[in-house]
């Protein structure tokens, strides 16, 4: 699979989500106290991002 979400536990013991494309990390989220919250972040990204605008702040 060329792209996917990963849920992982960081050094502080919090759950984080990272999105990878061709094994390169494109972004990662803030830390969450529960795995369910990390999954909710993935669900929210999938639901809300298809129509996201591009903001050019250059």
mmCIF file of N, CA and C in Angstrom:
data_model
loop_
_atom_site.group_PDB
_atom_site.id
_atom_site.type_symbol
_atom_site.label_atom_id
_atom_site.label_comp_id
_atom_site.label_asym_id
_atom_site.label_seq_id
_atom_site.Cartn_x
_atom_site.Cartn_y
_atom_site.Cartn_z
ATOM 1 N N UNK A 1 0.840 -1.173 0.000
ATOM 2 C CA UNK A 1 0.000 0.000 0.000
ATOM 3 C C UNK A 1 0.890 1.243 0.000
ATOM 4 N N UNK A 2 0.646 2.153 -0.890
ATOM 5 C CA UNK A 2 1.480 3.340 -1.022
ATOM 6 C C UNK A 2 1.259 4.348 0.104
ATOM 7 N N UNK A 3 0.059 4.372 0.689
ATOM 8 C CA UNK A 3 -0.208 5.341 1.752
ATOM 9 C C UNK A 3 -1.068 4.696 2.837
ATOM 10 N N UNK A 4 -0.823 5.134 4.069
ATOM 11 C CA UNK A 4 -1.579 4.582 5.186
ATOM 12 C C UNK A 4 -1.394 5.432 6.449
ATOM 13 N N UNK A 5 -2.296 5.250 7.396
ATOM 14 C CA UNK A 5 -2.197 5.843 8.721
ATOM 15 C C UNK A 5 -1.571 4.814 9.660
ATOM 16 N N UNK A 6 -0.799 5.286 10.606
ATOM 17 C CA UNK A 6 -0.243 4.433 11.654
ATOM 18 C C UNK A 6 -0.586 5.045 13.010
ATOM 19 N N UNK A 7 -1.014 4.221 13.940
ATOM 20 C CA UNK A 7 -1.169 4.635 15.337
ATOM 21 C C UNK A 7 0.018 4.044 16.079
ATOM 22 N N UNK A 8 0.697 4.898 16.838
ATOM 23 C CA UNK A 8 1.852 4.419 17.595
ATOM 24 C C UNK A 8 1.916 5.136 18.941
ATOM 25 N N UNK A 9 2.684 4.574 19.848
ATOM 26 C CA UNK A 9 2.874 5.164 21.162
ATOM 27 C C UNK A 9 4.230 5.860 21.191
ATOM 28 N N UNK A 10 4.240 7.127 21.620
ATOM 29 C CA UNK A 10 5.495 7.876 21.669
ATOM 30 C C UNK A 10 6.235 7.599 22.981
ATOM 31 N N UNK A 11 7.381 8.234 23.148
ATOM 32 C CA UNK A 11 8.207 8.009 24.338
ATOM 33 C C UNK A 11 7.518 8.430 25.627
ATOM 34 N N UNK A 12 6.592 9.384 25.521
ATOM 35 C CA UNK A 12 5.851 9.854 26.702
ATOM 36 C C UNK A 12 4.657 8.962 27.016
ATOM 37 N N UNK A 13 4.419 7.935 26.186
ATOM 38 C CA UNK A 13 3.307 7.020 26.426
ATOM 39 C C UNK A 13 1.992 7.469 25.818
ATOM 40 N N UNK A 14 2.025 8.523 25.001
ATOM 41 C CA UNK A 14 0.809 8.990 24.344
ATOM 42 C C UNK A 14 0.669 8.343 22.970
ATOM 43 N N UNK A 15 -0.573 8.228 22.531
ATOM 44 C CA UNK A 15 -0.846 7.685 21.207
ATOM 45 C C UNK A 15 -0.797 8.814 20.181
ATOM 46 N N UNK A 16 -0.172 8.554 19.069
ATOM 47 C CA UNK A 16 -0.072 9.516 17.982
ATOM 48 C C UNK A 16 -0.431 8.821 16.678
ATOM 49 N N UNK A 17 -0.792 9.629 15.703
ATOM 50 C CA UNK A 17 -1.106 9.114 14.372
ATOM 51 C C UNK A 17 -0.116 9.740 13.409
ATOM 52 N N UNK A 18 0.411 8.931 12.525
ATOM 53 C CA UNK A 18 1.211 9.482 11.432
ATOM 54 C C UNK A 18 0.660 8.958 10.119
ATOM 55 N N UNK A 19 0.766 9.780 9.104
ATOM 56 C CA UNK A 19 0.331 9.407 7.766
ATOM 57 C C UNK A 19 1.587 9.224 6.928
ATOM 58 N N UNK A 20 1.688 8.066 6.302
ATOM 59 C CA UNK A 20 2.862 7.760 5.493
ATOM 60 C C UNK A 20 2.465 7.556 4.037
ATOM 61 N N UNK A 21 3.313 8.052 3.163
ATOM 62 C CA UNK A 21 3.145 7.844 1.723
ATOM 63 C C UNK A 21 4.478 7.356 1.189
ATOM 64 N N UNK A 22 4.462 6.180 0.574
ATOM 65 C CA UNK A 22 5.695 5.554 0.080
ATOM 66 C C UNK A 22 6.772 5.537 1.160
ATOM 67 N N UNK A 23 6.406 5.126 2.346
ATOM 68 C CA UNK A 23 7.258 4.978 3.534
ATOM 69 C C UNK A 23 7.810 6.294 4.075
ATOM 70 N N UNK A 24 7.404 7.427 3.531
ATOM 71 C CA UNK A 24 7.821 8.731 4.054
ATOM 72 C C UNK A 24 6.702 9.303 4.917
ATOM 73 N N UNK A 25 7.041 9.752 6.134
ATOM 74 C CA UNK A 25 6.047 10.361 7.000
ATOM 75 C C UNK A 25 5.696 11.746 6.462
ATOM 76 N N UNK A 26 4.428 11.920 6.139
ATOM 77 C CA UNK A 26 3.950 13.197 5.603
ATOM 78 C C UNK A 26 3.526 14.134 6.733
ATOM 79 N N UNK A 27 2.898 13.594 7.776
ATOM 80 C CA UNK A 27 2.545 14.377 8.956
ATOM 81 C C UNK A 27 2.273 13.448 10.120
ATOM 82 N N UNK A 28 2.309 14.030 11.320
ATOM 83 C CA UNK A 28 1.904 13.304 12.517
ATOM 84 C C UNK A 28 1.081 14.250 13.385
ATOM 85 N N UNK A 29 0.295 13.658 14.254
ATOM 86 C CA UNK A 29 -0.635 14.433 15.074
ATOM 87 C C UNK A 29 -0.043 14.723 16.450
ATOM 88 N N UNK A 30 -0.812 15.484 17.210
ATOM 89 C CA UNK A 30 -0.510 15.681 18.622
ATOM 90 C C UNK A 30 -0.678 14.356 19.350
ATOM 91 N N UNK A 31 -0.262 14.303 20.603
ATOM 92 C CA UNK A 31 -0.428 13.098 21.395
ATOM 93 C C UNK A 31 -1.827 13.002 21.990
ATOM 94 N N UNK A 32 -2.339 11.780 22.072
ATOM 95 C CA UNK A 32 -3.651 11.501 22.657
ATOM 96 C C UNK A 32 -3.474 10.526 23.809
ATOM 97 N N UNK A 33 -4.329 10.651 24.814
ATOM 98 C CA UNK A 33 -4.213 9.787 25.986
ATOM 99 C C UNK A 33 -4.769 8.387 25.743
ATOM 100 N N UNK A 34 -5.619 8.232 24.725
ATOM 101 C CA UNK A 34 -6.179 6.906 24.450
ATOM 102 C C UNK A 34 -6.066 6.569 22.964
ATOM 103 N N UNK A 35 -6.022 5.284 22.696
ATOM 104 C CA UNK A 35 -5.973 4.818 21.307
ATOM 105 C C UNK A 35 -7.259 5.178 20.579
ATOM 106 N N UNK A 36 -8.389 5.175 21.294
ATOM 107 C CA UNK A 36 -9.668 5.535 20.685
ATOM 108 C C UNK A 36 -9.647 6.982 20.187
ATOM 109 N N UNK A 37 -9.008 7.870 20.930
ATOM 110 C CA UNK A 37 -8.900 9.264 20.492
ATOM 111 C C UNK A 37 -8.037 9.386 19.250
ATOM 112 N N UNK A 38 -6.990 8.595 19.173
ATOM 113 C CA UNK A 38 -6.144 8.590 17.975
ATOM 114 C C UNK A 38 -6.946 8.086 16.774
ATOM 115 N N UNK A 39 -7.760 7.062 16.976
ATOM 116 C CA UNK A 39 -8.602 6.552 15.896
ATOM 117 C C UNK A 39 -9.625 7.607 15.483
ATOM 118 N N UNK A 40 -10.169 8.353 16.448
ATOM 119 C CA UNK A 40 -11.106 9.432 16.135
ATOM 120 C C UNK A 40 -10.438 10.496 15.263
ATOM 121 N N UNK A 41 -9.158 10.773 15.515
ATOM 122 C CA UNK A 41 -8.424 11.735 14.692
ATOM 123 C C UNK A 41 -8.341 11.248 13.247
ATOM 124 N N UNK A 42 -8.058 9.969 13.059
ATOM 125 C CA UNK A 42 -8.005 9.392 11.711
ATOM 126 C C UNK A 42 -9.366 9.524 11.034
ATOM 127 N N UNK A 43 -10.409 9.166 11.752
ATOM 128 C CA UNK A 43 -11.759 9.245 11.186
ATOM 129 C C UNK A 43 -12.107 10.680 10.788
ATOM 130 N N UNK A 44 -11.733 11.634 11.617
ATOM 131 C CA UNK A 44 -12.006 13.041 11.331
ATOM 132 C C UNK A 44 -11.244 13.514 10.098
ATOM 133 N N UNK A 45 -9.982 13.125 9.988
ATOM 134 C CA UNK A 45 -9.177 13.502 8.819
ATOM 135 C C UNK A 45 -9.797 12.934 7.545
ATOM 136 N N UNK A 46 -10.174 11.663 7.594
ATOM 137 C CA UNK A 46 -10.775 11.025 6.412
ATOM 138 C C UNK A 46 -12.084 11.709 6.015
ATOM 139 N N UNK A 47 -12.869 12.111 7.016
ATOM 140 C CA UNK A 47 -14.169 12.713 6.745
ATOM 141 C C UNK A 47 -14.054 14.148 6.242
ATOM 142 N N UNK A 48 -13.174 14.929 6.842
ATOM 143 C CA UNK A 48 -13.141 16.372 6.620
ATOM 144 C C UNK A 48 -12.114 16.868 5.610
ATOM 145 N N UNK A 49 -11.149 16.065 5.249
ATOM 146 C CA UNK A 49 -10.056 16.572 4.412
ATOM 147 C C UNK A 49 -10.273 16.522 2.897
ATOM 148 N N UNK A 50 -11.121 15.703 2.363
ATOM 149 C CA UNK A 50 -11.239 15.676 0.889
ATOM 150 C C UNK A 50 -11.541 17.030 0.277
ATOM 151 N N UNK A 51 -12.267 17.877 0.966
ATOM 152 C CA UNK A 51 -12.616 19.176 0.414
ATOM 153 C C UNK A 51 -11.783 20.315 0.992
ATOM 154 N N UNK A 52 -10.679 19.983 1.657
ATOM 155 C CA UNK A 52 -9.872 21.019 2.303
ATOM 156 C C UNK A 52 -9.251 21.964 1.278
ATOM 157 N N UNK A 53 -9.270 23.232 1.626
ATOM 158 C CA UNK A 53 -8.671 24.254 0.772
ATOM 159 C C UNK A 53 -7.162 24.242 0.936
ATOM 160 N N UNK A 54 -6.461 24.722 -0.063
ATOM 161 C CA UNK A 54 -5.010 24.909 0.014
ATOM 162 C C UNK A 54 -4.768 26.372 0.331
ATOM 163 N N UNK A 55 -4.041 26.629 1.401
ATOM 164 C CA UNK A 55 -3.720 27.991 1.812
ATOM 165 C C UNK A 55 -2.242 28.250 1.491
ATOM 166 N N UNK A 56 -1.966 29.147 0.595
ATOM 167 C CA UNK A 56 -0.593 29.505 0.239
ATOM 168 C C UNK A 56 -0.188 30.722 1.045
ATOM 169 N N UNK A 57 0.638 30.504 2.060
ATOM 170 C CA UNK A 57 1.083 31.591 2.933
ATOM 171 C C UNK A 57 2.497 32.042 2.615
ATOM 172 N N UNK A 58 2.934 31.789 1.399
ATOM 173 C CA UNK A 58 4.317 32.161 1.044
ATOM 174 C C UNK A 58 4.437 33.631 0.731
#
